[in-house]
Amino acid sequence: MSIYVGNLSYDATRDDIDAVFAEYGKVQRVHLPTDRETGRPRGFAFVEMSSEDEETAAIEALDGAEWMGRDLRVNKARPREQRGGGGGGRF
């Protein structure tokens, strides 16, 4: 399972996010997507922890919590949607 963390401050780093979630268990991975053109963070992240119990505790504690001046949205990440191919529709 992975945790979606939304409404992040654009100043938040992987280390910042890791430190907050480490209070609820062992953080396995933090993925902080960046904009392709600017290289800036996109305002959300995905966090993987070592157990589902730890992830549940983090979600319950952090969803709606104020951090770095913003109210976090924290919930179970949904599976990535399949996107259609990028080809043109020529007939």
mmCIF file of N, CA, C and O in Angstrom:
data_model
loop_
_atom_site.group_PDB
_atom_site.id
_atom_site.type_symbol
_atom_site.label_atom_id
_atom_site.label_comp_id
_atom_site.label_asym_id
_atom_site.label_seq_id
_atom_site.Cartn_x
_atom_site.Cartn_y
_atom_site.Cartn_z
ATOM 1 N N MET A 1 0.840 -1.175 0.000
ATOM 2 C CA MET A 1 0.000 0.000 0.000
ATOM 3 C C MET A 1 0.889 1.243 0.000
ATOM 4 O O MET A 1 1.978 1.249 0.535
ATOM 5 N N SER A 2 0.376 2.272 -0.585
ATOM 6 C CA SER A 2 1.083 3.534 -0.626
ATOM 7 C C SER A 2 0.153 4.614 -0.102
ATOM 8 O O SER A 2 -1.065 4.509 -0.215
ATOM 9 N N ILE A 3 0.730 5.656 0.465
ATOM 10 C CA ILE A 3 -0.038 6.768 1.015
ATOM 11 C C ILE A 3 0.119 7.968 0.083
ATOM 12 O O ILE A 3 1.229 8.313 -0.317
ATOM 13 N N TYR A 4 -1.010 8.588 -0.254
ATOM 14 C CA TYR A 4 -1.004 9.825 -1.015
ATOM 15 C C TYR A 4 -0.987 10.983 -0.027
ATOM 16 O O TYR A 4 -1.768 10.992 0.931
ATOM 17 N N VAL A 5 -0.103 11.942 -0.234
ATOM 18 C CA VAL A 5 -0.008 13.124 0.618
ATOM 19 C C VAL A 5 -0.200 14.336 -0.284
ATOM 20 O O VAL A 5 0.653 14.634 -1.115
ATOM 21 N N GLY A 6 -1.333 15.021 -0.128
ATOM 22 C CA GLY A 6 -1.645 16.150 -0.981
ATOM 23 C C GLY A 6 -1.637 17.469 -0.234
ATOM 24 O O GLY A 6 -1.610 17.506 0.995
ATOM 25 N N ASN A 7 -1.678 18.542 -1.001
ATOM 26 C CA ASN A 7 -1.670 19.911 -0.492
ATOM 27 C C ASN A 7 -0.380 20.218 0.268
ATOM 28 O O ASN A 7 -0.377 20.957 1.247
ATOM 29 N N LEU A 8 0.720 19.660 -0.225
ATOM 30 C CA LEU A 8 2.027 19.902 0.391
ATOM 31 C C LEU A 8 2.546 21.291 0.033
ATOM 32 O O LEU A 8 2.296 21.791 -1.064
ATOM 33 N N SER A 9 3.296 21.853 0.934
ATOM 34 C CA SER A 9 4.025 23.076 0.640
ATOM 35 C C SER A 9 5.049 22.764 -0.450
ATOM 36 O O SER A 9 5.663 21.691 -0.454
ATOM 37 N N TYR A 10 5.233 23.701 -1.374
ATOM 38 C CA TYR A 10 6.229 23.504 -2.425
ATOM 39 C C TYR A 10 7.648 23.535 -1.858
ATOM 40 O O TYR A 10 8.601 23.152 -2.537
ATOM 41 N N ASP A 11 7.798 23.944 -0.601
ATOM 42 C CA ASP A 11 9.109 23.965 0.053
ATOM 43 C C ASP A 11 9.451 22.643 0.735
ATOM 44 O O ASP A 11 10.574 22.454 1.182
ATOM 45 N N ALA A 12 8.485 21.729 0.826
ATOM 46 C CA ALA A 12 8.717 20.446 1.498
ATOM 47 C C ALA A 12 9.696 19.596 0.688
ATOM 48 O O ALA A 12 9.607 19.520 -0.536
ATOM 49 N N THR A 13 10.623 18.956 1.389
ATOM 50 C CA THR A 13 11.602 18.076 0.750
ATOM 51 C C THR A 13 11.314 16.628 1.137
ATOM 52 O O THR A 13 10.531 16.361 2.053
ATOM 53 N N ARG A 14 11.977 15.710 0.465
ATOM 54 C CA ARG A 14 11.831 14.285 0.831
ATOM 55 C C ARG A 14 12.201 14.076 2.296
ATOM 56 O O ARG A 14 11.538 13.330 3.005
ATOM 57 N N ASP A 15 13.278 14.711 2.727
ATOM 58 C CA ASP A 15 13.717 14.549 4.122
ATOM 59 C C ASP A 15 12.675 15.081 5.100
ATOM 60 O O ASP A 15 12.443 14.478 6.154
ATOM 61 N N ASP A 16 12.049 16.216 4.772
ATOM 62 C CA ASP A 16 10.989 16.766 5.630
ATOM 63 C C ASP A 16 9.840 15.773 5.767
ATOM 64 O O ASP A 16 9.345 15.508 6.866
ATOM 65 N N ILE A 17 9.405 15.232 4.634
ATOM 66 C CA ILE A 17 8.277 14.305 4.618
ATOM 67 C C ILE A 17 8.638 13.030 5.365
ATOM 68 O O ILE A 17 7.865 12.516 6.172
ATOM 69 N N ASP A 18 9.837 12.525 5.122
ATOM 70 C CA ASP A 18 10.316 11.330 5.813
ATOM 71 C C ASP A 18 10.273 11.534 7.324
ATOM 72 O O ASP A 18 9.804 10.667 8.064
ATOM 73 N N ALA A 19 10.735 12.695 7.788
ATOM 74 C CA ALA A 19 10.783 12.967 9.232
ATOM 75 C C ALA A 19 9.387 12.983 9.847
ATOM 76 O O ALA A 19 9.182 12.449 10.945
ATOM 77 N N VAL A 20 8.418 13.554 9.159
ATOM 78 C CA VAL A 20 7.051 13.612 9.690
ATOM 79 C C VAL A 20 6.447 12.213 9.775
ATOM 80 O O VAL A 20 5.859 11.831 10.793
ATOM 81 N N PHE A 21 6.603 11.420 8.718
ATOM 82 C CA PHE A 21 6.001 10.086 8.698
ATOM 83 C C PHE A 21 6.755 9.098 9.582
ATOM 84 O O PHE A 21 6.172 8.118 10.052
ATOM 85 N N ALA A 22 8.041 9.335 9.838
ATOM 86 C CA ALA A 22 8.834 8.440 10.685
ATOM 87 C C ALA A 22 8.306 8.392 12.117
ATOM 88 O O ALA A 22 8.571 7.435 12.842
ATOM 89 N N GLU A 23 7.539 9.393 12.514
ATOM 90 C CA GLU A 23 6.939 9.374 13.843
ATOM 91 C C GLU A 23 5.917 8.242 13.989
ATOM 92 O O GLU A 23 5.557 7.865 15.103
ATOM 93 N N TYR A 24 5.464 7.685 12.865
ATOM 94 C CA TYR A 24 4.427 6.645 12.890
ATOM 95 C C TYR A 24 4.953 5.291 12.463
ATOM 96 O O TYR A 24 4.195 4.327 12.405
ATOM 97 N N GLY A 25 6.239 5.192 12.155
ATOM 98 C CA GLY A 25 6.827 3.912 11.777
ATOM 99 C C GLY A 25 7.984 4.101 10.810
ATOM 100 O O GLY A 25 8.421 5.214 10.538
ATOM 101 N N LYS A 26 8.458 2.975 10.273
ATOM 102 C CA LYS A 26 9.603 2.989 9.367
ATOM 103 C C LYS A 26 9.152 3.371 7.958
ATOM 104 O O LYS A 26 8.316 2.702 7.361
ATOM 105 N N VAL A 27 9.731 4.438 7.444
ATOM 106 C CA VAL A 27 9.421 4.898 6.091
ATOM 107 C C VAL A 27 10.316 4.136 5.118
ATOM 108 O O VAL A 27 11.536 4.163 5.227
ATOM 109 N N GLN A 28 9.682 3.445 4.175
ATOM 110 C CA GLN A 28 10.430 2.681 3.173
ATOM 111 C C GLN A 28 10.850 3.559 2.005
ATOM 112 O O GLN A 28 11.949 3.419 1.479
ATOM 113 N N ARG A 29 9.936 4.470 1.588
ATOM 114 C CA ARG A 29 10.202 5.264 0.394
ATOM 115 C C ARG A 29 9.337 6.510 0.394
ATOM 116 O O ARG A 29 8.192 6.479 0.821
ATOM 117 N N VAL A 30 9.893 7.608 -0.093
ATOM 118 C CA VAL A 30 9.145 8.849 -0.323
ATOM 119 C C VAL A 30 9.369 9.224 -1.783
ATOM 120 O O VAL A 30 10.508 9.342 -2.234
ATOM 121 N N HIS A 31 8.272 9.372 -2.517
ATOM 122 C CA HIS A 31 8.357 9.806 -3.923
ATOM 123 C C HIS A 31 7.706 11.179 -4.012
ATOM 124 O O HIS A 31 6.535 11.342 -3.685
ATOM 125 N N LEU A 32 8.491 12.167 -4.409
ATOM 126 C CA LEU A 32 8.044 13.558 -4.502
ATOM 127 C C LEU A 32 8.122 13.973 -5.970
ATOM 128 O O LEU A 32 9.170 14.409 -6.451
ATOM 129 N N PRO A 33 7.009 13.808 -6.721
ATOM 130 C CA PRO A 33 7.033 14.141 -8.152
ATOM 131 C C PRO A 33 7.349 15.613 -8.395
ATOM 132 O O PRO A 33 6.956 16.489 -7.622
ATOM 133 N N THR A 34 8.061 15.853 -9.483
ATOM 134 C CA THR A 34 8.405 17.227 -9.864
ATOM 135 C C THR A 34 7.867 17.517 -11.255
ATOM 136 O O THR A 34 7.654 16.611 -12.059
ATOM 137 N N ASP A 35 7.656 18.790 -11.519
ATOM 138 C CA ASP A 35 7.200 19.248 -12.821
ATOM 139 C C ASP A 35 8.317 19.036 -13.837
ATOM 140 O O ASP A 35 9.472 19.380 -13.573
ATOM 141 N N ARG A 36 7.991 18.480 -14.987
ATOM 142 C CA ARG A 36 9.015 18.185 -16.004
ATOM 143 C C ARG A 36 9.709 19.437 -16.515
ATOM 144 O O ARG A 36 10.899 19.412 -16.818
ATOM 145 N N GLU A 37 8.956 20.509 -16.651
ATOM 146 C CA GLU A 37 9.528 21.718 -17.244
ATOM 147 C C GLU A 37 10.294 22.577 -16.240
ATOM 148 O O GLU A 37 11.349 23.106 -16.558
ATOM 149 N N THR A 38 9.753 22.716 -15.029
ATOM 150 C CA THR A 38 10.378 23.625 -14.062
ATOM 151 C C THR A 38 11.268 22.911 -13.059
ATOM 152 O O THR A 38 12.105 23.538 -12.427
ATOM 153 N N GLY A 39 11.050 21.604 -12.863
ATOM 154 C CA GLY A 39 11.808 20.862 -11.861
ATOM 155 C C GLY A 39 11.316 21.096 -10.442
ATOM 156 O O GLY A 39 11.853 20.533 -9.496
ATOM 157 N N ARG A 40 10.266 21.918 -10.287
ATOM 158 C CA ARG A 40 9.722 22.204 -8.950
ATOM 159 C C ARG A 40 8.785 21.084 -8.505
ATOM 160 O O ARG A 40 8.125 20.449 -9.332
ATOM 161 N N PRO A 41 8.692 20.858 -7.200
ATOM 162 C CA PRO A 41 7.734 19.861 -6.695
ATOM 163 C C PRO A 41 6.313 20.218 -7.122
ATOM 164 O O PRO A 41 5.972 21.394 -7.304
ATOM 165 N N ARG A 42 5.466 19.199 -7.288
ATOM 166 C CA ARG A 42 4.112 19.403 -7.779
ATOM 167 C C ARG A 42 3.082 19.564 -6.663
ATOM 168 O O ARG A 42 1.904 19.700 -6.934
ATOM 169 N N GLY A 43 3.509 19.508 -5.403
ATOM 170 C CA GLY A 43 2.586 19.745 -4.296
ATOM 171 C C GLY A 43 1.951 18.494 -3.722
ATOM 172 O O GLY A 43 1.022 18.570 -2.931
ATOM 173 N N PHE A 44 2.464 17.341 -4.126
ATOM 174 C CA PHE A 44 1.982 16.088 -3.536
ATOM 175 C C PHE A 44 3.126 15.086 -3.518
ATOM 176 O O PHE A 44 4.169 15.291 -4.149
ATOM 177 N N ALA A 45 2.919 14.008 -2.743
ATOM 178 C CA ALA A 45 3.947 12.974 -2.627
ATOM 179 C C ALA A 45 3.278 11.629 -2.361
ATOM 180 O O ALA A 45 2.084 11.565 -2.044
ATOM 181 N N PHE A 46 4.068 10.576 -2.482
ATOM 182 C CA PHE A 46 3.630 9.236 -2.119
ATOM 183 C C PHE A 46 4.630 8.693 -1.107
ATOM 184 O O PHE A 46 5.838 8.841 -1.279
ATOM 185 N N VAL A 47 4.104 8.080 -0.050
ATOM 186 C CA VAL A 47 4.939 7.547 1.021
ATOM 187 C C VAL A 47 4.608 6.071 1.193
ATOM 188 O O VAL A 47 3.428 5.695 1.238
ATOM 189 N N GLU A 48 5.628 5.242 1.278
ATOM 190 C CA GLU A 48 5.445 3.821 1.574
ATOM 191 C C GLU A 48 6.101 3.537 2.909
ATOM 192 O O GLU A 48 7.227 3.963 3.159
ATOM 193 N N MET A 49 5.362 2.824 3.764
ATOM 194 C CA MET A 49 5.879 2.482 5.087
ATOM 195 C C MET A 49 6.000 0.972 5.197
ATOM 196 O O MET A 49 5.515 0.238 4.340
ATOM 197 N N SER A 50 6.635 0.496 6.274
ATOM 198 C CA SER A 50 6.949 -0.927 6.369
ATOM 199 C C SER A 50 5.759 -1.813 6.711
ATOM 200 O O SER A 50 5.816 -3.008 6.492
ATOM 201 N N SER A 51 4.667 -1.244 7.242
ATOM 202 C CA SER A 51 3.502 -2.083 7.533
ATOM 203 C C SER A 51 2.215 -1.293 7.323
ATOM 204 O O SER A 51 2.202 -0.058 7.375
ATOM 205 N N GLU A 52 1.159 -2.017 7.089
ATOM 206 C CA GLU A 52 -0.141 -1.393 6.886
ATOM 207 C C GLU A 52 -0.625 -0.695 8.159
ATOM 208 O O GLU A 52 -1.256 0.356 8.095
ATOM 209 N N ASP A 53 -0.307 -1.262 9.331
ATOM 210 C CA ASP A 53 -0.687 -0.623 10.601
ATOM 211 C C ASP A 53 -0.024 0.747 10.746
ATOM 212 O O ASP A 53 -0.643 1.701 11.207
ATOM 213 N N GLU A 54 1.256 0.839 10.358
ATOM 214 C CA GLU A 54 1.961 2.123 10.427
ATOM 215 C C GLU A 54 1.352 3.127 9.457
ATOM 216 O O GLU A 54 1.180 4.297 9.796
ATOM 217 N N GLU A 55 1.017 2.655 8.266
ATOM 218 C CA GLU A 55 0.405 3.546 7.284
ATOM 219 C C GLU A 55 -0.949 4.052 7.771
ATOM 220 O O GLU A 55 -1.249 5.235 7.643
ATOM 221 N N THR A 56 -1.741 3.160 8.349
ATOM 222 C CA THR A 56 -3.052 3.555 8.876
ATOM 223 C C THR A 56 -2.908 4.584 9.989
ATOM 224 O O THR A 56 -3.636 5.578 10.034
ATOM 225 N N ALA A 57 -1.942 4.377 10.879
ATOM 226 C CA ALA A 57 -1.715 5.325 11.979
ATOM 227 C C ALA A 57 -1.310 6.697 11.437
ATOM 228 O O ALA A 57 -1.792 7.730 11.913
ATOM 229 N N ALA A 58 -0.453 6.713 10.420
ATOM 230 C CA ALA A 58 -0.013 7.979 9.828
ATOM 231 C C ALA A 58 -1.173 8.693 9.143
ATOM 232 O O ALA A 58 -1.345 9.910 9.299
ATOM 233 N N ILE A 59 -1.991 7.950 8.416
ATOM 234 C CA ILE A 59 -3.144 8.538 7.736
ATOM 235 C C ILE A 59 -4.094 9.165 8.750
ATOM 236 O O ILE A 59 -4.528 10.311 8.599
ATOM 237 N N GLU A 60 -4.426 8.408 9.800
ATOM 238 C CA GLU A 60 -5.364 8.907 10.807
ATOM 239 C C GLU A 60 -4.830 10.148 11.524
ATOM 240 O O GLU A 60 -5.572 11.069 11.834
ATOM 241 N N ALA A 61 -3.531 10.174 11.774
ATOM 242 C CA ALA A 61 -2.951 11.296 12.520
ATOM 243 C C ALA A 61 -2.727 12.535 11.650
ATOM 244 O O ALA A 61 -2.875 13.661 12.133
ATOM 245 N N LEU A 62 -2.383 12.333 10.386
ATOM 246 C CA LEU A 62 -1.937 13.465 9.571
ATOM 247 C C LEU A 62 -2.986 14.031 8.614
ATOM 248 O O LEU A 62 -2.836 15.158 8.143
ATOM 249 N N ASP A 63 -4.040 13.281 8.310
ATOM 250 C CA ASP A 63 -5.053 13.805 7.392
ATOM 251 C C ASP A 63 -5.736 15.015 8.026
ATOM 252 O O ASP A 63 -6.268 14.942 9.119
ATOM 253 N N GLY A 64 -5.646 16.144 7.353
ATOM 254 C CA GLY A 64 -6.237 17.388 7.846
ATOM 255 C C GLY A 64 -5.325 18.186 8.770
ATOM 256 O O GLY A 64 -5.660 19.300 9.159
ATOM 257 N N ALA A 65 -4.158 17.619 9.110
ATOM 258 C CA ALA A 65 -3.226 18.317 10.004
ATOM 259 C C ALA A 65 -2.564 19.483 9.273
ATOM 260 O O ALA A 65 -2.291 19.414 8.076
ATOM 261 N N GLU A 66 -2.294 20.549 10.000
ATOM 262 C CA GLU A 66 -1.613 21.712 9.429
ATOM 263 C C GLU A 66 -0.109 21.466 9.517
ATOM 264 O O GLU A 66 0.419 21.117 10.560
ATOM 265 N N TRP A 67 0.570 21.620 8.375
ATOM 266 C CA TRP A 67 2.012 21.419 8.315
ATOM 267 C C TRP A 67 2.598 22.360 7.275
ATOM 268 O O TRP A 67 2.133 22.435 6.148
ATOM 269 N N MET A 68 3.574 23.128 7.673
ATOM 270 C CA MET A 68 4.235 24.103 6.807
ATOM 271 C C MET A 68 3.214 25.079 6.201
ATOM 272 O O MET A 68 3.302 25.455 5.037
ATOM 273 N N GLY A 69 2.220 25.437 7.020
ATOM 274 C CA GLY A 69 1.239 26.429 6.609
ATOM 275 C C GLY A 69 0.111 25.907 5.738
ATOM 276 O O GLY A 69 -0.685 26.683 5.229
ATOM 277 N N ARG A 70 0.009 24.589 5.573
ATOM 278 C CA ARG A 70 -1.039 24.013 4.725
ATOM 279 C C ARG A 70 -1.714 22.859 5.427
ATOM 280 O O ARG A 70 -1.090 22.157 6.227
ATOM 281 N N ASP A 71 -2.982 22.636 5.127
ATOM 282 C CA ASP A 71 -3.726 21.501 5.674
ATOM 283 C C ASP A 71 -3.506 20.291 4.763
ATOM 284 O O ASP A 71 -3.932 20.293 3.605
ATOM 285 N N LEU A 72 -2.847 19.278 5.303
ATOM 286 C CA LEU A 72 -2.515 18.094 4.507
ATOM 287 C C LEU A 72 -3.744 17.260 4.178
ATOM 288 O O LEU A 72 -4.676 17.173 4.981
ATOM 289 N N ARG A 73 -3.713 16.638 3.018
ATOM 290 C CA ARG A 73 -4.682 15.597 2.655
ATOM 291 C C ARG A 73 -3.881 14.307 2.587
ATOM 292 O O ARG A 73 -2.959 14.189 1.765
ATOM 293 N N VAL A 74 -4.213 13.369 3.456
ATOM 294 C CA VAL A 74 -3.446 12.130 3.538
ATOM 295 C C VAL A 74 -4.429 10.966 3.483
ATOM 296 O O VAL A 74 -5.344 10.873 4.305
ATOM 297 N N ASN A 75 -4.260 10.085 2.488
ATOM 298 C CA ASN A 75 -5.125 8.911 2.383
ATOM 299 C C ASN A 75 -4.427 7.810 1.593
ATOM 300 O O ASN A 75 -3.325 8.004 1.096
ATOM 301 N N LYS A 76 -5.076 6.655 1.513
ATOM 302 C CA LYS A 76 -4.511 5.554 0.741
ATOM 303 C C LYS A 76 -4.457 5.972 -0.718
ATOM 304 O O LYS A 76 -5.416 6.537 -1.248
ATOM 305 N N ALA A 77 -3.338 5.709 -1.336
ATOM 306 C CA ALA A 77 -3.190 6.046 -2.752
ATOM 307 C C ALA A 77 -4.013 5.072 -3.584
ATOM 308 O O ALA A 77 -4.077 3.878 -3.294
ATOM 309 N N ARG A 78 -4.663 5.613 -4.601
ATOM 310 C CA ARG A 78 -5.405 4.766 -5.531
ATOM 311 C C ARG A 78 -4.442 4.236 -6.580
ATOM 312 O O ARG A 78 -3.439 4.895 -6.898
ATOM 313 N N PRO A 79 -4.760 3.067 -7.147
ATOM 314 C CA PRO A 79 -3.888 2.547 -8.215
ATOM 315 C C PRO A 79 -3.817 3.531 -9.365
ATOM 316 O O PRO A 79 -4.790 4.233 -9.665
ATOM 317 N N ARG A 80 -2.684 3.575 -10.001
ATOM 318 C CA ARG A 80 -2.479 4.495 -11.124
ATOM 319 C C ARG A 80 -3.401 4.110 -12.274
ATOM 320 O O ARG A 80 -3.505 2.942 -12.644
ATOM 321 N N GLU A 81 -4.062 5.111 -12.840
ATOM 322 C CA GLU A 81 -4.971 4.861 -13.961
ATOM 323 C C GLU A 81 -4.175 4.638 -15.234
ATOM 324 O O GLU A 81 -3.165 5.294 -15.469
ATOM 325 N N GLN A 82 -4.663 3.714 -16.048
ATOM 326 C CA GLN A 82 -4.051 3.477 -17.349
ATOM 327 C C GLN A 82 -4.438 4.612 -18.280
ATOM 328 O O GLN A 82 -5.601 4.950 -18.394
ATOM 329 N N ARG A 83 -3.467 5.189 -18.901
ATOM 330 C CA ARG A 83 -3.737 6.249 -19.874
ATOM 331 C C ARG A 83 -3.661 5.667 -21.268
ATOM 332 O O ARG A 83 -2.870 4.752 -21.530
ATOM 333 N N GLY A 84 -4.457 6.208 -22.153
ATOM 334 C CA GLY A 84 -4.435 5.758 -23.531
ATOM 335 C C GLY A 84 -3.124 6.120 -24.198
ATOM 336 O O GLY A 84 -2.388 6.984 -23.734
ATOM 337 N N GLY A 85 -2.847 5.480 -25.298
ATOM 338 C CA GLY A 85 -1.631 5.757 -26.051
ATOM 339 C C GLY A 85 -1.646 7.181 -26.578
ATOM 340 O O GLY A 85 -2.678 7.812 -26.710
ATOM 341 N N GLY A 86 -0.510 7.701 -26.893
ATOM 342 C CA GLY A 86 -0.395 9.081 -27.319
ATOM 343 C C GLY A 86 -0.487 9.288 -28.817
ATOM 344 O O GLY A 86 -0.232 10.369 -29.310
ATOM 345 N N GLY A 87 -0.861 8.252 -29.566
ATOM 346 C CA GLY A 87 -0.889 8.358 -31.021
ATOM 347 C C GLY A 87 -2.014 9.230 -31.540
ATOM 348 O O GLY A 87 -3.019 9.436 -30.890
ATOM 349 N N GLY A 88 -1.837 9.730 -32.729
ATOM 350 C CA GLY A 88 -2.875 10.527 -33.376
ATOM 351 C C GLY A 88 -3.982 9.639 -33.910
ATOM 352 O O GLY A 88 -3.805 8.443 -34.135
ATOM 353 N N GLY A 89 -5.135 10.206 -34.137
ATOM 354 C CA GLY A 89 -6.292 9.425 -34.577
ATOM 355 C C GLY A 89 -6.522 9.518 -36.085
ATOM 356 O O GLY A 89 -7.620 9.795 -36.524
ATOM 357 N N ARG A 90 -5.513 9.264 -36.880
ATOM 358 C CA ARG A 90 -5.648 9.355 -38.353
ATOM 359 C C ARG A 90 -6.329 8.104 -38.878
ATOM 360 O O ARG A 90 -6.043 7.013 -38.453
ATOM 361 N N PHE A 91 -7.180 8.318 -39.861
ATOM 362 C CA PHE A 91 -7.880 7.172 -40.472
ATOM 363 C C PHE A 91 -7.505 6.994 -41.901
ATOM 364 O O PHE A 91 -7.290 7.824 -42.665
#
